[in-house]
Amino acid sequence: MSVYKDQVETKLIHASSNVDIEQNTGAVNVPIYLSSTYHQASFDHFGPFDYSRSGNPTRQALEQKIAELEGGVRGLAFASGMAAISSAFMLLSAGDHVLISEDVYGGTYRFITEVLNRFKIEHTFINMTDLNEISSAIQPNTKVIYIETPSNPCLNITDIEGVVKIAKEHNCLTFLDNTFMTPLYQNPLELGVDVVLHSATKFLSGHSDIIAGLAVTQNEDLGKKLAFIQNSFGAILSAQDSYIVIQGMKTLGTRLKQSSESAQLIATYLHHHPLIEEVYYPGLSFHPGHDIHVKQSRGFGAVLSFKLPSKETAKAFVEHIRLPVFAVSLGAVESILSYPATMSHAAMPKEEREKRGISDGLLRLSVGLEHVDDLIADIEQALQAASHKVKAQSL
Ligand SMILES: *Cc1c(COP(=O)(O)O)cnc(C)c1O
């Protein structure tokens, strides 16, 4: 443990990426240990590694790094964000009950409703922004409250400390998906959350090249239990992909800061555009939950959503936009535009979608690292094309 209190940006570069110090090569990057098994020098005394499902030095460097960044005791790297999330839910047993945000990530929604239910683990979807609703939805067998803040795609804000307080009163754990904020902007463990989860596919790796997931626990006991599940279930991250996440994280500070700055400018621009009906971005002072977000986070992130009047105008916008790729996913160097109704939330019935604000005119933008003037000019010309559509329709 260092006596220096380094900032997150510094830790992103230096934290625990020093495993090769032991080897005295001076290499500034963690070696990729491509080894499934490890020779044991002694018959009755085994070394720190035995088999790479249980532990691999490259993966361990990443696991230590994310634990240090989140201020937790145990980090674990998984084959995907969903592998991390599903493995965390395996801490539960048949007969347990979960409270979960109604606007949770689509894959988590699918896992809870179509997999966990077959193992007799019950769930209730609630509006996590309403602390009273949480209190009244808690059951004697509720073991986990699952939070995503800001949520996807409408960036709803949950009061983390408020939920933690209720959870502790009822002896249940809190899990939090921190994908949108990353440890650069939000450290839920320091607010009392028990397990932080990440899709490292997004901002942490940052280049749309790999699928990866991370989990960090607040205490040793939970860390041991989750490591046991990681080894038993086996959805581990490979050494090569662990290396890619470590490298990606080194530039997270600069990338996310630049993208967030651009997102703020784009959100403001969209807010003033006559064709846009609604903009969802926590950095807008009138965004619901803005004050709570400011209290618990250090930045607003690079994801925003906005509402066009109809499916036809959204279609015209997408067909005319030039720079952002039109795709699922987020958190990369290139801007990514997506249409939640048929992409991330396709599995949701239209009625459920619209209840959550995911209308047919809603688009989500993950702002990348292009020059913000180019992005705004591009958005402007695509909106112009969408406006023509509106005029043509009203003729
Ligand atoms: C992408 C995403 C996930 C799932 O992660 P994968 O790496 O795709 O498995 C979970 N939560 C959020 C908020 C995400 O954006």
Tab-separated table of C-alpha atoms and ligand atoms in Angstrom:
chain	number	residue	atom	x	y	z
A	1	MET	CA	0.000	0.000	0.000
A	2	SER	CA	1.320	3.389	-1.033
A	3	VAL	CA	1.538	6.271	1.430
A	4	TYR	CA	0.703	8.694	-1.407
A	5	LYS	CA	-2.893	9.657	-2.158
A	6	ASP	CA	-2.766	9.594	-5.933
A	7	GLN	CA	-5.679	10.841	-8.025
A	8	VAL	CA	-7.678	8.358	-10.107
A	9	GLU	CA	-5.972	9.489	-13.349
A	10	THR	CA	-2.581	8.620	-11.846
A	11	LYS	CA	-3.778	5.308	-10.456
A	12	LEU	CA	-5.156	4.395	-13.873
A	13	ILE	CA	-1.601	4.544	-15.203
A	14	HIS	CA	0.322	3.093	-12.277
A	15	ALA	CA	-1.939	0.947	-10.114
A	16	SER	CA	-0.726	-2.624	-9.803
A	17	SER	CA	0.573	-2.741	-13.350
A	18	ASN	CA	3.928	-3.566	-11.834
A	19	VAL	CA	3.728	-7.365	-11.664
A	20	ASP	CA	6.834	-7.634	-13.791
A	21	ILE	CA	8.899	-5.869	-11.130
A	22	GLU	CA	9.373	-9.301	-9.566
A	23	GLN	CA	10.948	-10.560	-12.770
A	24	ASN	CA	13.444	-7.652	-12.926
A	25	THR	CA	12.951	-7.104	-16.656
A	26	GLY	CA	11.910	-3.483	-16.218
A	27	ALA	CA	9.087	-3.969	-18.728
A	28	VAL	CA	6.609	-1.113	-18.266
A	29	ASN	CA	3.711	-3.275	-19.401
A	30	VAL	CA	2.251	-6.325	-17.733
A	31	PRO	CA	3.364	-9.467	-19.603
A	32	ILE	CA	0.625	-11.596	-21.168
A	33	TYR	CA	1.016	-14.907	-19.376
A	34	LEU	CA	-0.247	-17.474	-21.867
A	35	SER	CA	-0.120	-20.457	-19.597
A	36	SER	CA	-2.993	-22.667	-18.539
A	37	THR	CA	-0.968	-24.459	-15.891
A	38	TYR	CA	2.019	-23.782	-13.629
A	39	HIS	CA	4.936	-25.996	-12.649
A	40	GLN	CA	5.114	-26.619	-8.918
A	41	ALA	CA	8.713	-26.602	-7.770
A	42	SER	CA	8.048	-28.561	-4.627
A	43	PHE	CA	6.080	-31.751	-3.995
A	44	ASP	CA	4.201	-30.433	-0.990
A	45	HIS	CA	4.408	-26.666	-1.276
A	46	PHE	CA	2.574	-25.094	-4.236
A	47	GLY	CA	3.236	-21.660	-5.740
A	48	PRO	CA	0.727	-18.789	-6.030
A	49	PHE	CA	-0.732	-20.069	-9.323
A	50	ASP	CA	-1.859	-23.551	-10.232
A	51	TYR	CA	-4.353	-23.335	-13.122
A	52	SER	CA	-5.435	-20.259	-15.086
A	53	ARG	CA	-9.164	-20.615	-14.431
A	54	SER	CA	-8.332	-20.152	-10.746
A	55	GLY	CA	-5.677	-17.489	-11.286
A	56	ASN	CA	-3.477	-15.967	-13.974
A	57	PRO	CA	-0.841	-13.259	-13.361
A	58	THR	CA	-2.081	-10.979	-16.170
A	59	ARG	CA	-5.696	-11.286	-15.050
A	60	GLN	CA	-4.585	-10.761	-11.466
A	61	ALA	CA	-2.883	-7.486	-12.419
A	62	LEU	CA	-6.192	-6.258	-13.862
A	63	GLU	CA	-8.156	-7.554	-10.866
A	64	GLN	CA	-5.874	-5.725	-8.444
A	65	LYS	CA	-6.055	-2.597	-10.547
A	66	ILE	CA	-9.859	-2.378	-10.600
A	67	ALA	CA	-10.048	-3.196	-6.868
A	68	GLU	CA	-7.629	-0.377	-6.093
A	69	LEU	CA	-9.493	2.069	-8.343
A	70	GLU	CA	-12.903	1.273	-6.865
A	71	GLY	CA	-11.543	1.298	-3.327
A	72	GLY	CA	-12.535	-2.329	-2.765
A	73	VAL	CA	-10.693	-5.360	-1.443
A	74	ARG	CA	-11.179	-7.921	-4.193
A	75	GLY	CA	-11.430	-7.452	-7.949
A	76	LEU	CA	-12.453	-10.196	-10.360
A	77	ALA	CA	-12.333	-10.224	-14.147
A	78	PHE	CA	-14.940	-12.036	-16.230
A	79	ALA	CA	-15.487	-12.926	-19.882
A	80	SER	CA	-18.160	-10.225	-20.251
A	81	GLY	CA	-20.138	-7.699	-18.266
A	82	MET	CA	-23.007	-10.191	-18.228
A	83	ALA	CA	-20.679	-12.920	-16.909
A	84	ALA	CA	-19.710	-10.605	-14.037
A	85	ILE	CA	-23.351	-9.691	-13.337
A	86	SER	CA	-24.624	-13.288	-13.584
A	87	SER	CA	-21.801	-14.552	-11.379
A	88	ALA	CA	-22.646	-11.939	-8.743
A	89	PHE	CA	-26.265	-13.143	-8.758
A	90	MET	CA	-24.974	-16.663	-8.097
A	91	LEU	CA	-24.230	-15.457	-4.581
A	92	LEU	CA	-27.985	-15.965	-4.084
A	93	SER	CA	-29.889	-19.180	-3.383
A	94	ALA	CA	-33.300	-20.590	-4.252
A	95	GLY	CA	-36.025	-18.803	-2.301
A	96	ASP	CA	-34.212	-15.443	-2.278
A	97	HIS	CA	-35.702	-12.276	-3.726
A	98	VAL	CA	-34.102	-9.382	-5.636
A	99	LEU	CA	-35.219	-5.753	-5.988
A	100	ILE	CA	-34.104	-4.291	-9.282
A	101	SER	CA	-34.370	-1.000	-11.201
A	102	GLU	CA	-37.061	-1.208	-13.848
A	103	ASP	CA	-34.803	0.509	-16.387
A	104	VAL	CA	-31.930	-1.907	-15.920
A	105	TYR	CA	-29.625	-2.948	-18.811
A	106	GLY	CA	-31.466	-5.263	-21.239
A	107	GLY	CA	-29.127	-8.235	-20.696
A	108	THR	CA	-29.571	-7.997	-16.921
A	109	TYR	CA	-33.356	-7.818	-17.424
A	110	ARG	CA	-33.172	-10.996	-19.535
A	111	PHE	CA	-30.988	-12.838	-16.987
A	112	ILE	CA	-33.286	-11.964	-14.078
A	113	THR	CA	-36.553	-12.711	-15.849
A	114	GLU	CA	-35.584	-15.766	-17.912
A	115	VAL	CA	-32.708	-17.479	-16.094
A	116	LEU	CA	-32.773	-16.635	-12.373
A	117	ASN	CA	-36.510	-17.302	-12.184
A	118	ARG	CA	-35.869	-20.946	-13.198
A	119	PHE	CA	-33.664	-21.265	-10.100
A	120	LYS	CA	-36.500	-20.013	-7.908
A	121	ILE	CA	-34.951	-16.625	-7.278
A	122	GLU	CA	-37.734	-14.047	-7.380
A	123	HIS	CA	-37.558	-10.423	-8.403
A	124	THR	CA	-39.535	-7.196	-8.294
A	125	PHE	CA	-38.878	-4.335	-10.701
A	126	ILE	CA	-39.218	-0.946	-9.074
A	127	ASN	CA	-38.583	2.713	-9.712
A	128	MET	CA	-35.210	3.018	-7.937
A	129	THR	CA	-35.381	6.823	-7.941
A	130	ASP	CA	-38.178	6.583	-5.352
A	131	LEU	CA	-36.811	5.536	-1.952
A	132	ASN	CA	-40.330	5.028	-0.537
A	133	GLU	CA	-41.111	2.555	-3.278
A	134	ILE	CA	-37.960	0.598	-2.369
A	135	SER	CA	-38.875	0.427	1.312
A	136	SER	CA	-42.352	-0.825	0.601
A	137	ALA	CA	-41.184	-3.423	-1.951
A	138	ILE	CA	-38.725	-5.113	0.413
A	139	GLN	CA	-39.762	-8.628	1.428
A	140	PRO	CA	-38.448	-10.807	4.280
A	141	ASN	CA	-36.478	-12.837	1.683
A	142	THR	CA	-35.039	-9.823	-0.206
A	143	LYS	CA	-31.280	-10.386	-0.353
A	144	VAL	CA	-30.094	-7.956	-3.020
A	145	ILE	CA	-31.025	-4.476	-4.217
A	146	TYR	CA	-29.644	-3.963	-7.703
A	147	ILE	CA	-28.869	-0.404	-8.856
A	148	GLU	CA	-27.842	1.173	-12.136
A	149	THR	CA	-27.135	4.900	-11.967
A	150	PRO	CA	-27.290	6.757	-14.295
A	151	SER	CA	-29.570	4.230	-15.947
A	152	ASN	CA	-29.915	3.304	-19.581
A	153	PRO	CA	-31.145	4.923	-21.795
A	154	CYS	CA	-32.963	7.737	-19.918
A	155	LEU	CA	-30.127	8.420	-17.431
A	156	ASN	CA	-32.324	8.198	-14.341
A	157	ILE	CA	-30.447	8.901	-11.130
A	158	THR	CA	-30.637	6.716	-8.028
A	159	ASP	CA	-29.614	8.025	-4.610
A	160	ILE	CA	-26.908	5.467	-3.801
A	161	GLU	CA	-26.538	6.297	-0.108
A	162	GLY	CA	-30.322	6.359	0.306
A	163	VAL	CA	-30.639	2.844	-1.118
A	164	VAL	CA	-27.655	1.556	0.889
A	165	LYS	CA	-29.259	2.818	4.095
A	166	ILE	CA	-32.510	0.959	3.376
A	167	ALA	CA	-30.586	-2.168	2.352
A	168	LYS	CA	-28.550	-2.199	5.562
A	169	GLU	CA	-31.685	-1.768	7.676
A	170	HIS	CA	-33.079	-4.894	6.041
A	171	ASN	CA	-29.866	-6.864	6.024
A	172	CYS	CA	-29.591	-7.138	2.273
A	173	LEU	CA	-26.737	-6.552	-0.130
A	174	THR	CA	-26.477	-3.835	-2.767
A	175	PHE	CA	-25.026	-4.439	-6.235
A	176	LEU	CA	-24.339	-1.496	-8.536
A	177	ASP	CA	-23.613	-1.478	-12.265
A	178	ASN	CA	-21.026	1.313	-12.614
A	179	THR	CA	-20.454	0.943	-16.373
A	180	PHE	CA	-21.585	4.462	-17.318
A	181	MET	CA	-19.541	6.331	-14.688
A	182	THR	CA	-16.444	4.111	-14.261
A	183	PRO	CA	-14.218	4.537	-11.174
A	184	LEU	CA	-13.073	7.862	-12.630
A	185	TYR	CA	-16.416	9.475	-11.793
A	186	GLN	CA	-18.179	7.304	-9.214
A	187	ASN	CA	-16.978	5.029	-6.396
A	188	PRO	CA	-20.058	3.220	-5.065
A	189	LEU	CA	-18.115	1.038	-2.594
A	190	GLU	CA	-17.136	4.175	-0.724
A	191	LEU	CA	-20.865	4.951	-0.385
A	192	GLY	CA	-21.499	1.538	1.181
A	193	VAL	CA	-22.385	-0.595	-1.853
A	194	ASP	CA	-21.296	-4.250	-1.514
A	195	VAL	CA	-20.488	-5.255	-5.104
A	196	VAL	CA	-19.620	-2.977	-8.028
A	197	LEU	CA	-20.022	-4.386	-11.530
A	198	HIS	CA	-18.689	-3.230	-14.879
A	199	SER	CA	-19.015	-3.993	-18.504
A	200	ALA	CA	-15.335	-3.369	-19.289
A	201	THR	CA	-16.381	-3.707	-22.931
A	202	LYS	CA	-17.353	-0.045	-22.731
A	203	PHE	CA	-15.344	2.906	-21.329
A	204	LEU	CA	-12.711	0.896	-19.441
A	205	SER	CA	-11.273	-0.794	-22.528
A	206	GLY	CA	-12.666	1.988	-24.706
A	207	HIS	CA	-11.881	0.896	-28.265
A	208	SER	CA	-14.768	-1.414	-29.287
A	209	ASP	CA	-12.346	-4.320	-29.577
A	210	ILE	CA	-13.155	-6.768	-26.774
A	211	ILE	CA	-15.933	-8.030	-24.491
A	212	ALA	CA	-15.020	-8.035	-20.782
A	213	GLY	CA	-16.526	-7.680	-17.315
A	214	LEU	CA	-15.314	-6.768	-13.839
A	215	ALA	CA	-16.595	-7.067	-10.298
A	216	VAL	CA	-15.231	-5.563	-7.089
A	217	THR	CA	-16.364	-6.438	-3.581
A	218	GLN	CA	-16.308	-4.175	-0.571
A	219	ASN	CA	-15.208	-6.854	1.877
A	220	GLU	CA	-12.994	-9.919	1.985
A	221	ASP	CA	-15.756	-12.411	2.815
A	222	LEU	CA	-17.864	-11.452	-0.201
A	223	GLY	CA	-14.673	-11.369	-2.288
A	224	LYS	CA	-13.866	-14.966	-1.361
A	225	LYS	CA	-17.407	-16.089	-2.143
A	226	LEU	CA	-17.395	-14.393	-5.534
A	227	ALA	CA	-13.912	-15.731	-6.363
A	228	PHE	CA	-15.223	-19.214	-5.533
A	229	ILE	CA	-18.078	-18.680	-7.995
A	230	GLN	CA	-15.676	-17.279	-10.610
A	231	ASN	CA	-13.584	-20.446	-10.348
A	232	SER	CA	-16.582	-22.796	-10.141
A	233	PHE	CA	-18.633	-21.248	-12.928
A	234	GLY	CA	-15.503	-20.433	-14.931
A	235	ALA	CA	-16.516	-17.364	-16.926
A	236	ILE	CA	-13.031	-15.839	-16.611
A	237	LEU	CA	-11.382	-13.181	-18.763
A	238	SER	CA	-8.455	-14.421	-20.879
A	239	ALA	CA	-4.911	-13.182	-20.287
A	240	GLN	CA	-4.826	-11.395	-23.664
A	241	ASP	CA	-8.101	-9.574	-23.054
A	242	SER	CA	-7.013	-8.736	-19.496
A	243	TYR	CA	-3.977	-7.025	-21.021
A	244	ILE	CA	-6.193	-5.073	-23.431
A	245	VAL	CA	-8.389	-3.819	-20.564
A	246	ILE	CA	-5.299	-2.772	-18.563
A	247	GLN	CA	-3.973	-0.821	-21.549
A	248	GLY	CA	-7.364	0.753	-22.255
A	249	MET	CA	-7.750	1.875	-18.652
A	250	LYS	CA	-4.500	3.830	-18.812
A	251	THR	CA	-6.131	6.407	-21.091
A	252	LEU	CA	-9.575	6.327	-19.427
A	253	GLY	CA	-8.995	9.610	-17.581
A	254	THR	CA	-8.298	11.629	-20.725
A	255	ARG	CA	-10.826	9.815	-22.889
A	256	LEU	CA	-13.786	10.048	-20.541
A	257	LYS	CA	-13.041	13.650	-19.606
A	258	GLN	CA	-12.903	14.754	-23.247
A	259	SER	CA	-15.999	12.742	-24.212
A	260	SER	CA	-17.955	14.066	-21.226
A	261	GLU	CA	-17.032	17.642	-22.092
A	262	SER	CA	-18.270	17.086	-25.648
A	263	ALA	CA	-21.416	15.342	-24.366
A	264	GLN	CA	-22.246	18.384	-22.256
A	265	LEU	CA	-21.926	20.678	-25.297
A	266	ILE	CA	-23.972	18.349	-27.492
A	267	ALA	CA	-26.700	17.958	-24.842
A	268	THR	CA	-26.953	21.753	-24.556
A	269	TYR	CA	-27.045	22.142	-28.323
A	270	LEU	CA	-29.819	19.524	-28.621
A	271	HIS	CA	-31.797	21.105	-25.798
A	272	HIS	CA	-32.016	24.339	-27.794
A	273	HIS	CA	-32.917	22.683	-31.100
A	274	PRO	CA	-36.630	23.126	-31.992
A	275	LEU	CA	-37.054	19.584	-33.338
A	276	ILE	CA	-35.837	17.890	-30.156
A	277	GLU	CA	-38.612	17.096	-27.687
A	278	GLU	CA	-36.452	15.968	-24.785
A	279	VAL	CA	-32.792	15.564	-23.855
A	280	TYR	CA	-31.661	13.159	-21.133
A	281	TYR	CA	-28.225	13.989	-19.725
A	282	PRO	CA	-27.282	14.251	-16.021
A	283	GLY	CA	-25.089	17.280	-16.768
A	284	LEU	CA	-28.123	19.446	-17.597
A	285	SER	CA	-29.003	21.313	-14.406
A	286	PHE	CA	-32.726	20.587	-14.884
A	287	HIS	CA	-32.225	16.848	-15.438
A	288	PRO	CA	-34.222	14.930	-12.795
A	289	GLY	CA	-31.812	13.812	-10.089
A	290	HIS	CA	-29.055	16.212	-11.200
A	291	ASP	CA	-28.386	17.337	-7.605
A	292	ILE	CA	-28.205	13.775	-6.303
A	293	HIS	CA	-25.854	12.867	-9.129
A	294	VAL	CA	-23.571	15.808	-8.292
A	295	LYS	CA	-23.492	14.703	-4.654
A	296	GLN	CA	-22.355	11.144	-5.446
A	297	SER	CA	-20.282	11.503	-8.635
A	298	ARG	CA	-17.478	13.619	-10.079
A	299	GLY	CA	-18.648	13.814	-13.690
A	300	PHE	CA	-21.631	13.391	-15.973
A	301	GLY	CA	-20.310	10.868	-18.442
A	302	ALA	CA	-20.446	10.578	-22.203
A	303	VAL	CA	-23.868	9.047	-22.807
A	304	LEU	CA	-26.988	11.064	-23.587
A	305	SER	CA	-30.368	10.345	-25.131
A	306	PHE	CA	-32.747	12.582	-27.035
A	307	LYS	CA	-36.243	12.360	-28.357
A	308	LEU	CA	-37.299	13.148	-31.909
A	309	PRO	CA	-41.020	13.516	-32.706
A	310	SER	CA	-41.469	10.100	-34.359
A	311	LYS	CA	-39.957	6.908	-35.660
A	312	GLU	CA	-39.800	8.447	-39.159
A	313	THR	CA	-37.799	11.476	-38.014
A	314	ALA	CA	-35.455	9.235	-35.995
A	315	LYS	CA	-34.986	7.090	-39.107
A	316	ALA	CA	-34.208	10.151	-41.256
A	317	PHE	CA	-31.702	11.334	-38.629
A	318	VAL	CA	-29.918	7.972	-38.570
A	319	GLU	CA	-29.868	7.761	-42.359
A	320	HIS	CA	-28.206	11.167	-42.643
A	321	ILE	CA	-25.740	11.103	-39.761
A	322	ARG	CA	-22.184	10.707	-41.026
A	323	LEU	CA	-19.713	10.373	-38.130
A	324	PRO	CA	-21.147	8.209	-35.341
A	325	VAL	CA	-21.420	4.524	-36.112
A	326	PHE	CA	-24.992	3.236	-35.884
A	327	ALA	CA	-24.605	0.291	-33.537
A	328	VAL	CA	-25.272	-1.172	-30.109
A	329	SER	CA	-22.673	-0.620	-27.378
A	330	LEU	CA	-21.131	2.587	-26.026
A	331	GLY	CA	-18.046	3.980	-24.356
A	332	ALA	CA	-15.619	3.931	-27.256
A	333	VAL	CA	-13.280	6.324	-29.066
A	334	GLU	CA	-15.788	6.552	-31.930
A	335	SER	CA	-19.216	8.032	-31.224
A	336	ILE	CA	-21.927	5.378	-31.238
A	337	LEU	CA	-25.543	6.157	-32.075
A	338	SER	CA	-28.193	3.614	-31.214
A	339	TYR	CA	-31.935	3.215	-31.447
A	340	PRO	CA	-33.030	1.667	-28.131
A	341	ALA	CA	-36.508	0.608	-29.343
A	342	THR	CA	-35.085	-2.030	-31.712
A	343	MET	CA	-31.557	-2.416	-30.315
A	344	SER	CA	-30.874	-2.481	-26.551
A	345	HIS	CA	-34.557	-2.740	-25.580
A	346	ALA	CA	-35.920	-4.865	-28.421
A	347	ALA	CA	-36.830	-7.642	-25.980
A	348	MET	CA	-39.187	-5.318	-24.107
A	349	PRO	CA	-42.854	-5.104	-25.119
A	350	LYS	CA	-43.730	-1.674	-26.610
A	351	GLU	CA	-45.967	-0.838	-23.665
A	352	GLU	CA	-43.215	-1.585	-21.110
A	353	ARG	CA	-40.742	0.394	-23.207
A	354	GLU	CA	-42.918	3.484	-23.414
A	355	LYS	CA	-43.588	3.361	-19.669
A	356	ARG	CA	-39.827	3.743	-19.263
A	357	GLY	CA	-39.647	6.672	-21.699
A	358	ILE	CA	-38.174	4.581	-24.529
A	359	SER	CA	-40.413	5.938	-27.247
A	360	ASP	CA	-40.149	5.335	-31.002
A	361	GLY	CA	-38.392	8.695	-31.429
A	362	LEU	CA	-35.661	8.084	-28.832
A	363	LEU	CA	-31.999	7.897	-29.867
A	364	ARG	CA	-28.993	7.290	-27.614
A	365	LEU	CA	-25.597	8.789	-28.326
A	366	SER	CA	-22.332	7.683	-26.748
A	367	VAL	CA	-19.973	10.552	-27.456
A	368	GLY	CA	-16.499	9.565	-28.639
A	369	LEU	CA	-13.325	11.518	-29.251
A	370	GLU	CA	-14.061	13.206	-32.575
A	371	HIS	CA	-13.764	17.005	-32.507
A	372	VAL	CA	-16.970	18.272	-30.931
A	373	ASP	CA	-17.461	20.922	-33.666
A	374	ASP	CA	-17.513	18.162	-36.289
A	375	LEU	CA	-20.002	16.155	-34.238
A	376	ILE	CA	-22.330	19.121	-33.751
A	377	ALA	CA	-22.129	20.072	-37.441
A	378	ASP	CA	-22.962	16.470	-38.329
A	379	ILE	CA	-25.895	16.378	-35.899
A	380	GLU	CA	-27.117	19.690	-37.295
A	381	GLN	CA	-27.263	18.463	-40.877
A	382	ALA	CA	-28.931	15.190	-39.829
A	383	LEU	CA	-31.540	17.157	-37.858
A	384	GLN	CA	-32.158	19.301	-40.902
A	385	ALA	CA	-32.907	16.152	-42.899
A	386	ALA	CA	-35.221	14.994	-40.116
A	387	SER	CA	-36.999	18.393	-40.183
A	388	HIS	CA	-37.666	18.003	-43.907
A	389	LYS	CA	-39.316	14.708	-43.062
A	390	VAL	CA	-41.638	16.425	-40.579
A	391	LYS	CA	-42.537	19.114	-43.142
A	392	ALA	CA	-43.127	16.567	-45.894
A	393	GLN	CA	-45.442	14.670	-43.563
A	394	SER	CA	-47.470	17.665	-42.540
A	395	LEU	CA	-48.079	18.729	-46.161
B	1	LIG	C1	-22.995	-3.415	-22.019
B	1	LIG	C2	-23.533	-3.357	-20.650
B	1	LIG	C3	-23.638	-4.510	-19.855
B	1	LIG	C4	-23.280	-5.885	-20.356
B	1	LIG	O1	-21.920	-6.030	-20.605
B	1	LIG	P1	-21.320	-7.013	-21.724
B	1	LIG	O2	-19.863	-6.749	-21.632
B	1	LIG	O3	-21.940	-6.635	-23.029
B	1	LIG	O4	-21.701	-8.403	-21.332
B	1	LIG	C5	-24.107	-4.360	-18.561
B	1	LIG	N1	-24.474	-3.156	-18.078
B	1	LIG	C6	-24.397	-2.037	-18.820
B	1	LIG	C7	-24.812	-0.734	-18.211
B	1	LIG	C8	-23.926	-2.091	-20.123
B	1	LIG	O5	-23.873	-0.974	-20.850
